[in-house]
Coordinates of C-alpha atoms and ligand atoms in Angstrom, one line a residue:
Chain A
M1 CA 18.0 -2.0 -45.4
T2 CA 15.4 -1.3 -42.8
V3 CA 11.9 -2.7 -42.2
V4 CA 8.8 -0.5 -41.6
E5 CA 6.4 -2.2 -39.2
A6 CA 2.7 -1.6 -39.9
N7 CA 1.2 0.1 -36.8
S8 CA -1.3 2.6 -35.6
E9 CA 1.1 4.8 -33.7
Y10 CA 1.5 7.6 -36.2
D11 CA 0.7 9.2 -39.6
L12 CA 3.4 10.2 -42.0
E13 CA 3.3 13.7 -43.6
E14 CA 6.2 13.8 -46.1
D15 CA 9.2 13.2 -43.9
R16 CA 7.5 14.2 -40.6
V17 CA 5.8 11.9 -38.2
R18 CA 2.6 12.9 -36.5
L19 CA 1.9 10.7 -33.5
R20 CA -1.7 9.5 -32.9
A21 CA -3.1 10.7 -29.5
G22 CA -6.4 11.1 -27.8
R23 CA -8.0 14.3 -26.7
C24 CA -10.8 14.5 -24.1
P25 CA -13.9 16.1 -25.7
D26 CA -15.0 17.3 -22.3
C27 CA -11.8 18.8 -20.6
G28 CA -9.3 18.9 -23.5
A29 CA -6.7 16.7 -21.7
V30 CA -4.4 14.9 -24.2
F31 CA -3.0 11.4 -23.9
C32 CA -0.4 9.7 -26.0
P33 CA -1.1 6.9 -26.6
T34 CA -4.8 7.4 -26.3
G35 CA -6.9 5.5 -23.7
T36 CA -10.5 4.4 -22.9
V37 CA -11.3 7.0 -20.2
C38 CA -9.9 10.5 -19.6
A39 CA -7.6 10.3 -16.6
A40 CA -8.2 14.0 -15.8
C41 CA -12.0 14.1 -15.7
G42 CA -13.3 10.5 -16.2
H43 CA -15.0 11.2 -19.5
R44 CA -15.5 8.0 -21.5
G45 CA -14.1 8.0 -25.0
L46 CA -11.3 10.3 -26.4
D47 CA -11.2 11.9 -29.8
E48 CA -8.3 10.9 -32.0
I49 CA -5.9 13.7 -32.9
L50 CA -2.5 13.9 -34.5
L51 CA 0.3 15.6 -32.5
A52 CA 2.4 18.4 -34.0
P53 CA 5.6 17.1 -35.8
T54 CA 7.8 19.2 -33.5
A55 CA 8.4 19.1 -29.7
T56 CA 10.7 20.4 -27.0
V57 CA 13.2 18.2 -25.1
Y58 CA 12.2 17.9 -21.4
T59 CA 15.1 15.5 -20.6
Y60 CA 17.3 12.9 -22.1
T61 CA 19.8 10.1 -21.6
R62 CA 22.2 8.0 -23.6
V63 CA 21.5 4.3 -23.0
H64 CA 24.7 2.2 -23.0
Q65 CA 23.3 -1.1 -21.7
S66 CA 19.9 -2.4 -22.8
T67 CA 18.2 -5.7 -23.6
P68 CA 19.1 -7.9 -26.6
D69 CA 16.0 -6.3 -28.4
F70 CA 17.9 -3.0 -28.8
Q71 CA 21.1 -1.9 -30.3
A72 CA 23.0 0.2 -27.7
P73 CA 24.2 2.9 -27.4
Y74 CA 21.1 5.0 -28.2
D75 CA 19.6 8.2 -27.0
L76 CA 16.2 8.7 -25.5
V77 CA 14.3 11.9 -24.8
Y78 CA 11.0 12.9 -23.1
A79 CA 9.6 15.5 -25.5
D80 CA 6.9 18.0 -24.6
F81 CA 4.4 18.6 -27.4
P82 CA 2.5 21.8 -27.9
E83 CA -0.7 19.8 -27.2
N84 CA 0.4 19.7 -23.6
V85 CA 1.5 16.0 -23.5
R86 CA 4.9 14.4 -23.0
V87 CA 6.1 11.4 -25.0
M88 CA 9.2 9.3 -24.8
L89 CA 11.0 8.8 -28.0
P90 CA 14.4 7.6 -29.2
A91 CA 16.5 10.5 -30.4
L92 CA 18.5 11.0 -33.5
G93 CA 21.4 13.4 -34.0
E94 CA 25.2 13.5 -33.8
G95 CA 25.5 15.1 -30.4
Y96 CA 23.6 14.8 -27.1
P97 CA 20.1 16.1 -27.0
V98 CA 19.9 19.3 -25.0
I99 CA 17.1 20.2 -22.5
G100 CA 14.9 22.9 -24.0
E101 CA 15.9 22.3 -27.6
Q102 CA 13.3 22.0 -30.4
V103 CA 13.1 18.6 -32.1
D104 CA 11.5 17.3 -35.3
I105 CA 9.6 14.0 -35.2
V106 CA 10.8 11.8 -38.0
L107 CA 10.9 8.1 -38.9
A108 CA 14.3 6.5 -38.6
P109 CA 15.7 3.0 -38.0
G110 CA 16.5 1.7 -34.5
P111 CA 17.2 1.3 -31.7
R112 CA 14.8 -1.8 -31.8
V113 CA 16.2 -4.8 -33.6
K114 CA 14.1 -7.6 -35.1
D115 CA 15.6 -10.6 -37.0
G116 CA 18.9 -8.8 -37.1
Q117 CA 17.5 -5.6 -38.6
L118 CA 16.8 -2.2 -37.1
I119 CA 13.1 -1.4 -37.0
D120 CA 11.9 2.0 -38.3
M121 CA 10.2 3.9 -35.6
P122 CA 9.4 7.5 -34.6
H123 CA 12.4 9.5 -33.4
A124 CA 13.1 13.0 -32.1
R125 CA 15.6 14.5 -34.4
T126 CA 17.9 16.9 -32.6
A127 CA 20.4 19.4 -34.0
A128 CA 22.7 17.3 -36.2
E129 CA 25.9 19.2 -36.1
R130 CA 26.3 19.6 -32.3
S131 CA 29.7 18.5 -31.0
E132 CA 30.0 15.4 -28.8
H133 CA 29.3 15.8 -25.1
D134 CA 32.5 15.3 -23.2
G135 CA 31.1 13.9 -20.0
Chain B
M1 CA -8.9 0.4 15.1
D2 CA -6.3 -1.8 16.8
D3 CA -2.6 -0.8 17.1
V4 CA -0.2 -3.0 15.2
Y5 CA 3.3 -4.1 16.4
V6 CA 6.2 -5.9 14.8
L7 CA 7.1 -8.6 17.3
G8 CA 9.6 -10.6 15.2
A9 CA 11.9 -9.9 12.2
G10 CA 14.1 -12.2 10.1
M11 CA 16.0 -12.1 6.9
T12 CA 18.5 -14.1 5.0
P13 CA 21.8 -12.7 3.7
F14 CA 21.1 -10.8 0.4
G15 CA 23.2 -11.7 -2.6
K16 CA 23.8 -14.5 -5.0
H17 CA 22.4 -17.8 -3.8
P18 CA 22.7 -20.1 -6.9
D19 CA 22.4 -23.3 -4.8
R20 CA 19.2 -22.2 -2.9
T21 CA 15.6 -21.9 -4.0
A22 CA 13.1 -19.2 -3.3
A23 CA 11.1 -21.5 -1.1
D24 CA 14.1 -22.4 0.9
L25 CA 15.2 -18.7 1.4
G26 CA 11.6 -17.8 2.3
A27 CA 11.3 -20.6 4.9
A28 CA 14.6 -19.5 6.5
A29 CA 13.4 -15.9 6.9
V30 CA 10.0 -17.1 8.3
L31 CA 11.6 -19.4 10.9
E32 CA 14.0 -16.6 12.0
A33 CA 11.1 -14.2 12.4
L34 CA 9.0 -16.7 14.4
D35 CA 11.9 -17.4 16.7
D36 CA 12.6 -13.7 17.1
A37 CA 8.9 -13.1 18.0
G38 CA 8.8 -16.1 20.3
V39 CA 5.7 -17.5 18.6
A40 CA 5.0 -21.0 17.3
L41 CA 4.1 -22.1 13.8
A42 CA 0.6 -22.8 15.0
D43 CA 0.1 -19.2 16.3
I44 CA 0.2 -17.7 12.8
E45 CA -3.4 -17.1 11.7
A46 CA -2.8 -15.7 8.2
A47 CA 0.1 -14.8 5.8
W48 CA 0.8 -12.4 2.9
V49 CA 3.7 -13.1 0.7
G50 CA 5.2 -10.6 -1.8
S51 CA 7.3 -11.6 -4.8
V52 CA 7.6 -10.4 -8.4
F53 CA 9.1 -13.0 -10.8
Q54 CA 8.6 -16.2 -8.8
G55 CA 5.6 -17.8 -10.5
M56 CA 2.5 -19.2 -9.1
A57 CA 1.9 -19.7 -5.3
M58 CA 5.2 -18.5 -4.0
G59 CA 3.7 -18.1 -0.6
Q60 CA 2.4 -21.7 -0.3
R61 CA 5.8 -23.0 -1.4
A62 CA 7.9 -20.9 1.0
L63 CA 5.6 -21.2 4.0
G64 CA 5.0 -24.9 3.4
D65 CA 8.7 -25.4 3.5
G66 CA 8.7 -23.4 6.8
G67 CA 6.0 -25.6 8.3
I68 CA 3.0 -23.3 7.8
S69 CA 0.0 -24.5 5.8
G70 CA -3.8 -24.6 5.9
I71 CA -4.2 -20.9 6.9
P72 CA -5.2 -18.1 4.5
I73 CA -2.2 -17.4 2.4
T74 CA -2.3 -14.5 -0.1
N75 CA 0.3 -13.9 -2.8
V76 CA 1.0 -10.3 -3.5
E77 CA 2.7 -8.8 -6.7
N78 CA 3.1 -5.0 -6.7
A79 CA 6.5 -4.6 -8.5
C80 CA 9.3 -3.7 -6.1
S81 CA 6.7 -2.8 -3.4
S82 CA 5.4 -6.4 -3.3
G83 CA 6.9 -7.2 0.1
S84 CA 5.9 -3.9 1.7
T85 CA 2.4 -4.3 0.2
A86 CA 2.3 -7.7 2.0
I87 CA 3.0 -5.8 5.2
W88 CA 0.3 -3.3 4.5
D89 CA -2.2 -6.1 3.9
A90 CA -1.1 -8.0 7.0
A91 CA -1.3 -4.8 9.1
M92 CA -4.8 -4.0 7.9
S93 CA -6.0 -7.4 9.0
I94 CA -4.9 -6.7 12.6
R95 CA -6.1 -3.1 12.5
A96 CA -9.5 -4.3 11.4
G97 CA -9.6 -6.8 14.3
V98 CA -9.7 -9.9 12.1
Y99 CA -6.5 -11.5 13.2
E100 CA -4.0 -11.1 16.1
V101 CA -0.8 -12.8 14.9
V102 CA 0.1 -12.7 11.2
I103 CA 3.2 -12.9 9.1
A104 CA 4.4 -10.9 6.0
L105 CA 7.1 -12.4 3.9
G106 CA 9.0 -11.1 0.9
V107 CA 11.0 -13.4 -1.3
E108 CA 12.9 -13.3 -4.6
H109 CA 15.4 -15.6 -6.3
L110 CA 16.7 -13.9 -9.5
T111 CA 20.1 -15.4 -10.0
G112 CA 20.2 -17.0 -13.5
Q113 CA 16.8 -15.4 -14.5
F114 CA 18.0 -12.0 -15.7
R115 CA 20.7 -10.4 -17.7
G116 CA 21.0 -6.8 -18.7
A117 CA 18.6 -4.1 -17.6
F118 CA 15.1 -4.5 -16.2
T119 CA 12.4 -2.9 -18.4
P120 CA 8.8 -2.0 -17.9
D121 CA 6.3 -4.6 -19.1
E122 CA 6.9 -5.2 -22.8
S123 CA 3.3 -4.3 -23.7
D124 CA 4.2 -0.6 -22.8
I125 CA 4.9 1.5 -25.8
E126 CA 7.8 3.1 -23.9
A127 CA 9.5 -0.3 -23.5
Q128 CA 9.0 -1.0 -27.2
R129 CA 10.8 2.3 -27.9
G130 CA 13.8 1.4 -25.7
L131 CA 13.0 2.5 -22.2
T132 CA 14.8 0.6 -19.5
M133 CA 14.5 1.1 -15.8
P134 CA 18.0 2.7 -15.5
S135 CA 17.1 5.1 -18.4
V136 CA 14.0 6.3 -16.6
Y137 CA 16.1 7.3 -13.6
A138 CA 18.9 8.6 -15.8
M139 CA 16.4 11.0 -17.5
R140 CA 15.1 12.1 -14.1
A141 CA 18.8 12.7 -13.0
Q142 CA 19.5 14.8 -16.1
R143 CA 16.5 17.0 -15.2
H144 CA 17.6 17.2 -11.5
F145 CA 21.0 18.4 -12.8
A146 CA 19.4 21.1 -15.0
E147 CA 17.0 22.4 -12.4
F148 CA 19.2 22.2 -9.2
G149 CA 22.8 22.1 -10.3
T150 CA 23.2 18.6 -9.1
T151 CA 26.4 16.9 -10.3
T152 CA 27.5 13.4 -11.2
E153 CA 30.0 13.5 -8.4
Q154 CA 27.2 14.2 -5.9
L155 CA 25.2 11.3 -7.1
A156 CA 28.3 9.1 -6.9
A157 CA 28.6 10.2 -3.3
I158 CA 25.1 8.7 -2.6
A159 CA 26.2 5.3 -4.0
S160 CA 29.5 5.5 -2.1
K161 CA 27.7 6.2 1.2
N162 CA 25.4 3.2 0.8
K163 CA 28.2 0.8 -0.1
R164 CA 30.2 2.1 2.9
N165 CA 27.2 1.3 5.1
A166 CA 26.7 -2.1 3.5
A167 CA 30.2 -3.0 4.5
L168 CA 29.0 -2.7 8.1
N169 CA 26.1 -5.0 7.5
P170 CA 26.8 -8.7 7.6
L171 CA 23.7 -9.5 5.6
A172 CA 24.6 -7.1 2.7
Q173 CA 25.5 -8.3 -0.8
F174 CA 28.4 -5.8 -1.1
K175 CA 31.1 -6.3 1.5
K176 CA 33.6 -3.5 0.7
P177 CA 33.4 0.3 0.6
V178 CA 33.5 2.0 -2.8
T179 CA 34.9 5.4 -3.2
V180 CA 33.3 8.2 -5.3
E181 CA 36.2 7.8 -7.8
E182 CA 35.5 4.1 -8.1
V183 CA 31.8 4.8 -8.7
L184 CA 32.6 7.2 -11.5
A185 CA 35.1 4.8 -13.0
S186 CA 32.5 2.0 -13.3
R187 CA 30.8 1.3 -16.6
M188 CA 28.2 3.8 -17.8
I189 CA 24.7 2.2 -17.9
A190 CA 22.5 5.2 -18.9
D191 CA 24.1 8.6 -18.7
P192 CA 24.7 9.9 -16.0
L193 CA 24.2 6.6 -14.1
H194 CA 27.2 4.2 -13.7
L195 CA 27.0 0.6 -12.9
Q196 CA 27.8 1.3 -9.2
E197 CA 24.8 3.6 -9.1
C198 CA 22.4 0.8 -10.0
A199 CA 21.0 -1.7 -7.6
P200 CA 22.2 -5.3 -8.3
V201 CA 20.3 -8.4 -9.1
S202 CA 19.9 -10.3 -5.8
D203 CA 18.4 -13.3 -4.1
G204 CA 17.0 -13.2 -0.6
A205 CA 14.0 -13.2 1.7
S206 CA 12.8 -11.3 4.7
A207 CA 9.8 -11.7 7.1
V208 CA 8.1 -9.9 9.9
V209 CA 5.5 -11.1 12.5
L210 CA 2.8 -8.6 13.2
V211 CA 0.6 -8.7 16.3
S212 CA -2.2 -6.9 17.9
K213 CA -1.8 -4.8 21.1
A214 CA -3.4 -7.6 23.2
K215 CA -1.0 -10.1 21.8
R216 CA 2.0 -7.8 22.3
D217 CA 1.0 -7.5 26.0
Q218 CA 0.8 -11.2 26.3
L219 CA 3.8 -12.2 24.3
G220 CA 6.6 -9.7 24.8
R221 CA 6.2 -6.0 25.4
G222 CA 10.0 -5.5 25.5
R223 CA 11.0 -6.3 22.0
A224 CA 7.8 -5.1 20.2
I225 CA 8.1 -2.1 17.8
R226 CA 5.0 -0.1 17.1
L227 CA 3.9 0.2 13.4
A228 CA 2.6 3.7 13.7
A229 CA 1.6 4.0 10.1
S230 CA 1.5 1.7 7.1
V231 CA 0.4 3.4 3.9
L232 CA 0.1 2.1 0.3
K233 CA -0.6 4.3 -2.7
S234 CA -0.4 3.8 -6.5
G235 CA 0.8 6.2 -9.1
R236 CA -1.8 8.6 -10.5
K237 CA -2.2 8.6 -14.3
E238 CA -0.2 11.6 -15.5
V239 CA -2.0 14.5 -17.1
G240 CA -0.2 17.3 -18.9
L241 CA 3.5 17.9 -18.2
P242 CA 4.3 16.7 -14.7
E243 CA 7.7 17.5 -13.0
M244 CA 9.9 14.4 -13.1
T245 CA 12.1 15.7 -10.3
F246 CA 9.2 15.6 -7.7
E247 CA 7.6 12.4 -6.7
D248 CA 3.9 12.9 -6.3
L249 CA 3.5 9.2 -5.5
T250 CA 6.1 9.3 -2.6
H251 CA 4.8 12.6 -1.4
R252 CA 1.1 11.4 -1.1
A253 CA 2.1 8.2 0.7
A254 CA 4.3 10.2 3.1
E255 CA 1.7 12.8 3.8
E256 CA -0.8 10.2 4.7
A257 CA 1.7 8.3 6.9
Y258 CA 2.5 11.5 8.8
A259 CA -1.2 12.2 9.3
V260 CA -2.1 8.7 10.4
S261 CA 0.9 8.5 12.9
G262 CA 0.8 12.0 14.1
I263 CA 4.6 12.0 13.5
G264 CA 5.9 14.7 11.2
P265 CA 9.0 14.5 8.9
E266 CA 11.0 16.6 11.4
E267 CA 10.6 13.8 14.0
I268 CA 12.0 11.1 11.7
R269 CA 15.4 10.1 13.1
F270 CA 16.5 7.8 10.2
A271 CA 15.1 6.4 7.0
E272 CA 15.5 3.4 4.7
V273 CA 14.4 4.5 1.3
H274 CA 14.1 2.9 -2.2
D275 CA 17.5 3.7 -3.7
C276 CA 17.2 1.5 -6.8
F277 CA 19.5 4.1 -8.4
S278 CA 21.6 6.9 -6.8
I279 CA 19.3 9.6 -8.1
A280 CA 16.3 7.6 -6.7
E281 CA 17.5 8.2 -3.1
A282 CA 17.4 11.9 -3.7
L283 CA 14.0 11.9 -5.3
R284 CA 12.7 9.8 -2.4
V285 CA 13.9 11.8 0.5
E286 CA 12.9 15.0 -1.2
G287 CA 9.5 13.6 -1.9
L288 CA 9.2 12.5 1.7
G289 CA 10.0 16.0 2.9
L290 CA 13.0 14.8 4.9
F291 CA 15.4 17.2 3.0
P292 CA 14.6 20.4 1.0
R293 CA 13.8 19.9 -2.6
G294 CA 16.9 19.9 -4.9
E295 CA 19.4 19.9 -2.0
Y296 CA 19.8 16.3 -1.0
P297 CA 22.8 15.3 -3.3
A298 CA 24.8 18.3 -2.0
R299 CA 23.9 17.5 1.6
V300 CA 25.1 13.9 1.2
V301 CA 28.5 15.3 0.2
K302 CA 28.5 17.2 3.5
G303 CA 27.7 14.0 5.4
E304 CA 24.2 14.9 6.6
A305 CA 22.8 11.4 5.6
D306 CA 25.8 9.4 7.0
L307 CA 25.2 7.1 10.0
D308 CA 26.5 9.8 12.3
G309 CA 24.8 12.6 10.3
R310 CA 21.6 14.7 11.0
L311 CA 19.3 12.1 9.3
P312 CA 21.0 8.8 8.3
V313 CA 19.6 7.4 5.1
N314 CA 20.0 3.7 4.1
G315 CA 22.2 2.8 7.1
S316 CA 21.6 -0.8 6.1
G317 CA 23.4 -0.2 2.8
G318 CA 20.1 0.3 1.0
L319 CA 19.3 -1.4 -2.3
L320 CA 22.6 -0.2 -3.7
G321 CA 24.7 -1.9 -1.0
K322 CA 22.6 -4.5 0.7
G323 CA 21.1 -5.8 -2.5
H324 CA 17.6 -5.7 -4.2
P325 CA 15.8 -9.0 -4.3
L326 CA 12.6 -7.3 -5.5
G327 CA 9.9 -8.9 -3.4
A328 CA 12.0 -9.1 -0.3
T329 CA 13.3 -5.5 -0.4
G330 CA 10.3 -3.7 1.3
V331 CA 10.1 -6.2 4.1
A332 CA 13.9 -6.0 4.7
Q333 CA 13.7 -2.3 5.1
V334 CA 11.2 -2.8 7.9
V335 CA 13.5 -5.5 9.4
E336 CA 16.3 -3.0 9.4
V337 CA 14.2 -0.2 11.1
V338 CA 13.1 -2.7 13.7
R339 CA 16.7 -3.7 14.5
Q340 CA 17.8 -0.1 14.7
L341 CA 15.0 0.8 17.1
R342 CA 15.8 -2.2 19.3
G343 CA 19.5 -1.3 19.3
E344 CA 20.4 -4.5 17.5
A345 CA 22.1 -3.0 14.4
G346 CA 25.7 -3.7 15.5
D347 CA 28.4 -1.6 13.8
R348 CA 25.8 0.5 12.0
Q349 CA 23.7 1.3 15.1
I350 CA 22.3 4.8 15.1
P351 CA 22.5 5.9 18.7
G352 CA 19.2 6.8 20.4
A353 CA 17.0 6.0 17.4
K354 CA 13.4 6.1 18.5
V355 CA 11.5 6.8 15.2
G356 CA 12.3 5.4 11.8
L357 CA 10.7 5.4 8.4
A358 CA 10.8 2.8 5.6
H359 CA 9.9 3.9 2.0
C360 CA 9.5 1.4 -0.9
R361 CA 8.5 2.3 -4.3
G362 CA 8.3 0.1 -7.3
G363 CA 7.7 -0.1 -11.0
K364 CA 7.0 1.9 -14.0
A365 CA 4.0 1.6 -16.2
Q366 CA 2.9 3.6 -19.2
G367 CA 1.5 7.0 -18.2
V368 CA 2.1 6.7 -14.5
E369 CA 5.1 8.0 -12.5
G370 CA 5.4 4.7 -10.5
T371 CA 3.2 1.8 -9.8
A372 CA 3.2 1.3 -6.1
C373 CA 4.6 3.1 -3.0
T374 CA 4.5 2.2 0.7
V375 CA 5.6 4.3 3.7
N376 CA 5.9 2.6 7.1
I377 CA 6.7 4.6 10.2
L378 CA 7.9 2.7 13.2
T379 CA 8.5 3.8 16.8
V380 CA 9.8 2.2 20.0
Ligands
ZN401 ZN1 -11.3 14.9 -19.6

């Protein structure tokens, strides 16, 4: 049993998550989450866009010790989206994420815990059948 | 623009001080710095006090306990760079000709306040998704591995070096050397970083008395150390896909410090840098231009950053060995550089040290690489 928290972070398209982001109407720079002013050119006001539901792993870690708000261990990645923006997400998959691999953005429970239950949140889904890292 | 000198330096032992308060630790560092400078309480014209988690008016509490009140006191919070930002503020006041004798204090008492990992502010989306401070650096380490062939053994060698240096520092939190094997055998925190590669939670305080050139001439030319550059920068909002293995923030602070002082990276004899994690030391010295990009971990294994190496890094033990009482850290780095330049560093003395650099870099906020970074260059 998991809980879906209402939020404005993403849209769901079937089983894929599309993260909300902001694109500068002037220079095209993309920010996720969106902001008030474009950090690249100073333009005020960003247009809302939805990021692609796939991205590429830039780097990763497996977190073994966290705060009481999270159920460790869990994996994290920085994922590069085709819109030229990088987003940190928890990762889902049997093995370690691999730098350069393609990931799907999906909704899945954890690693955040609230009232004893894992919270559904956007995840980067890595290749599921990869064997466990030995290091 | 007036020159700035460090005339006095003081710091408490770093470590666990469950029976002391932040105010009491701060006062002890202040009084030691005043005695070291040979100035009286009444000579101090203004004070800046850095701390992170100490609540309201830390400066007034610590300085009041140390006998200083009534003067302008400014409390500074700038993540792990809070103390070094206090130095930057204090130095600016002298450079601008406003004051001639001021004090910068850094203080933190964390024992009993925290368990587990530090995280960015919980309003950040990354923190809500599970980002901790160790995991930020773990991900930068994984990328360093992929780009430069860095290994977990090389990172462990950085931690081992700093703990070895700390064993020579009577004020350090960790008193005994730790081998590479022991680092690798310690508990995994965020892969590839082990417990021994993460700075500890610490209590402590450190203070420096800064004076103008005229005051230096009047009070004690012999022991004064020149603050040739004091630079503060903040992290730029990231656009696009920045490289996480190169520190734009550290690089920009360093470039300005080299330009202001006229001292280039090739003239730096030793450095104290912000090694909150083993990989952090590599990212710092590479960003500072002290070692070629991607090569630092391998060069540590060869001994180049040892106390008797080409360019000793964190001879004090650094954050990993000496301890990391957040607000006190940046000031303590400058205290160490001053003691090295005066030849007062005891068993860890670097022979003939004439130019040293202190680098302090703190925090993580959504969309920026780091929150604040200071670079101080000091010379005899
Ligand atoms: Zn723009």
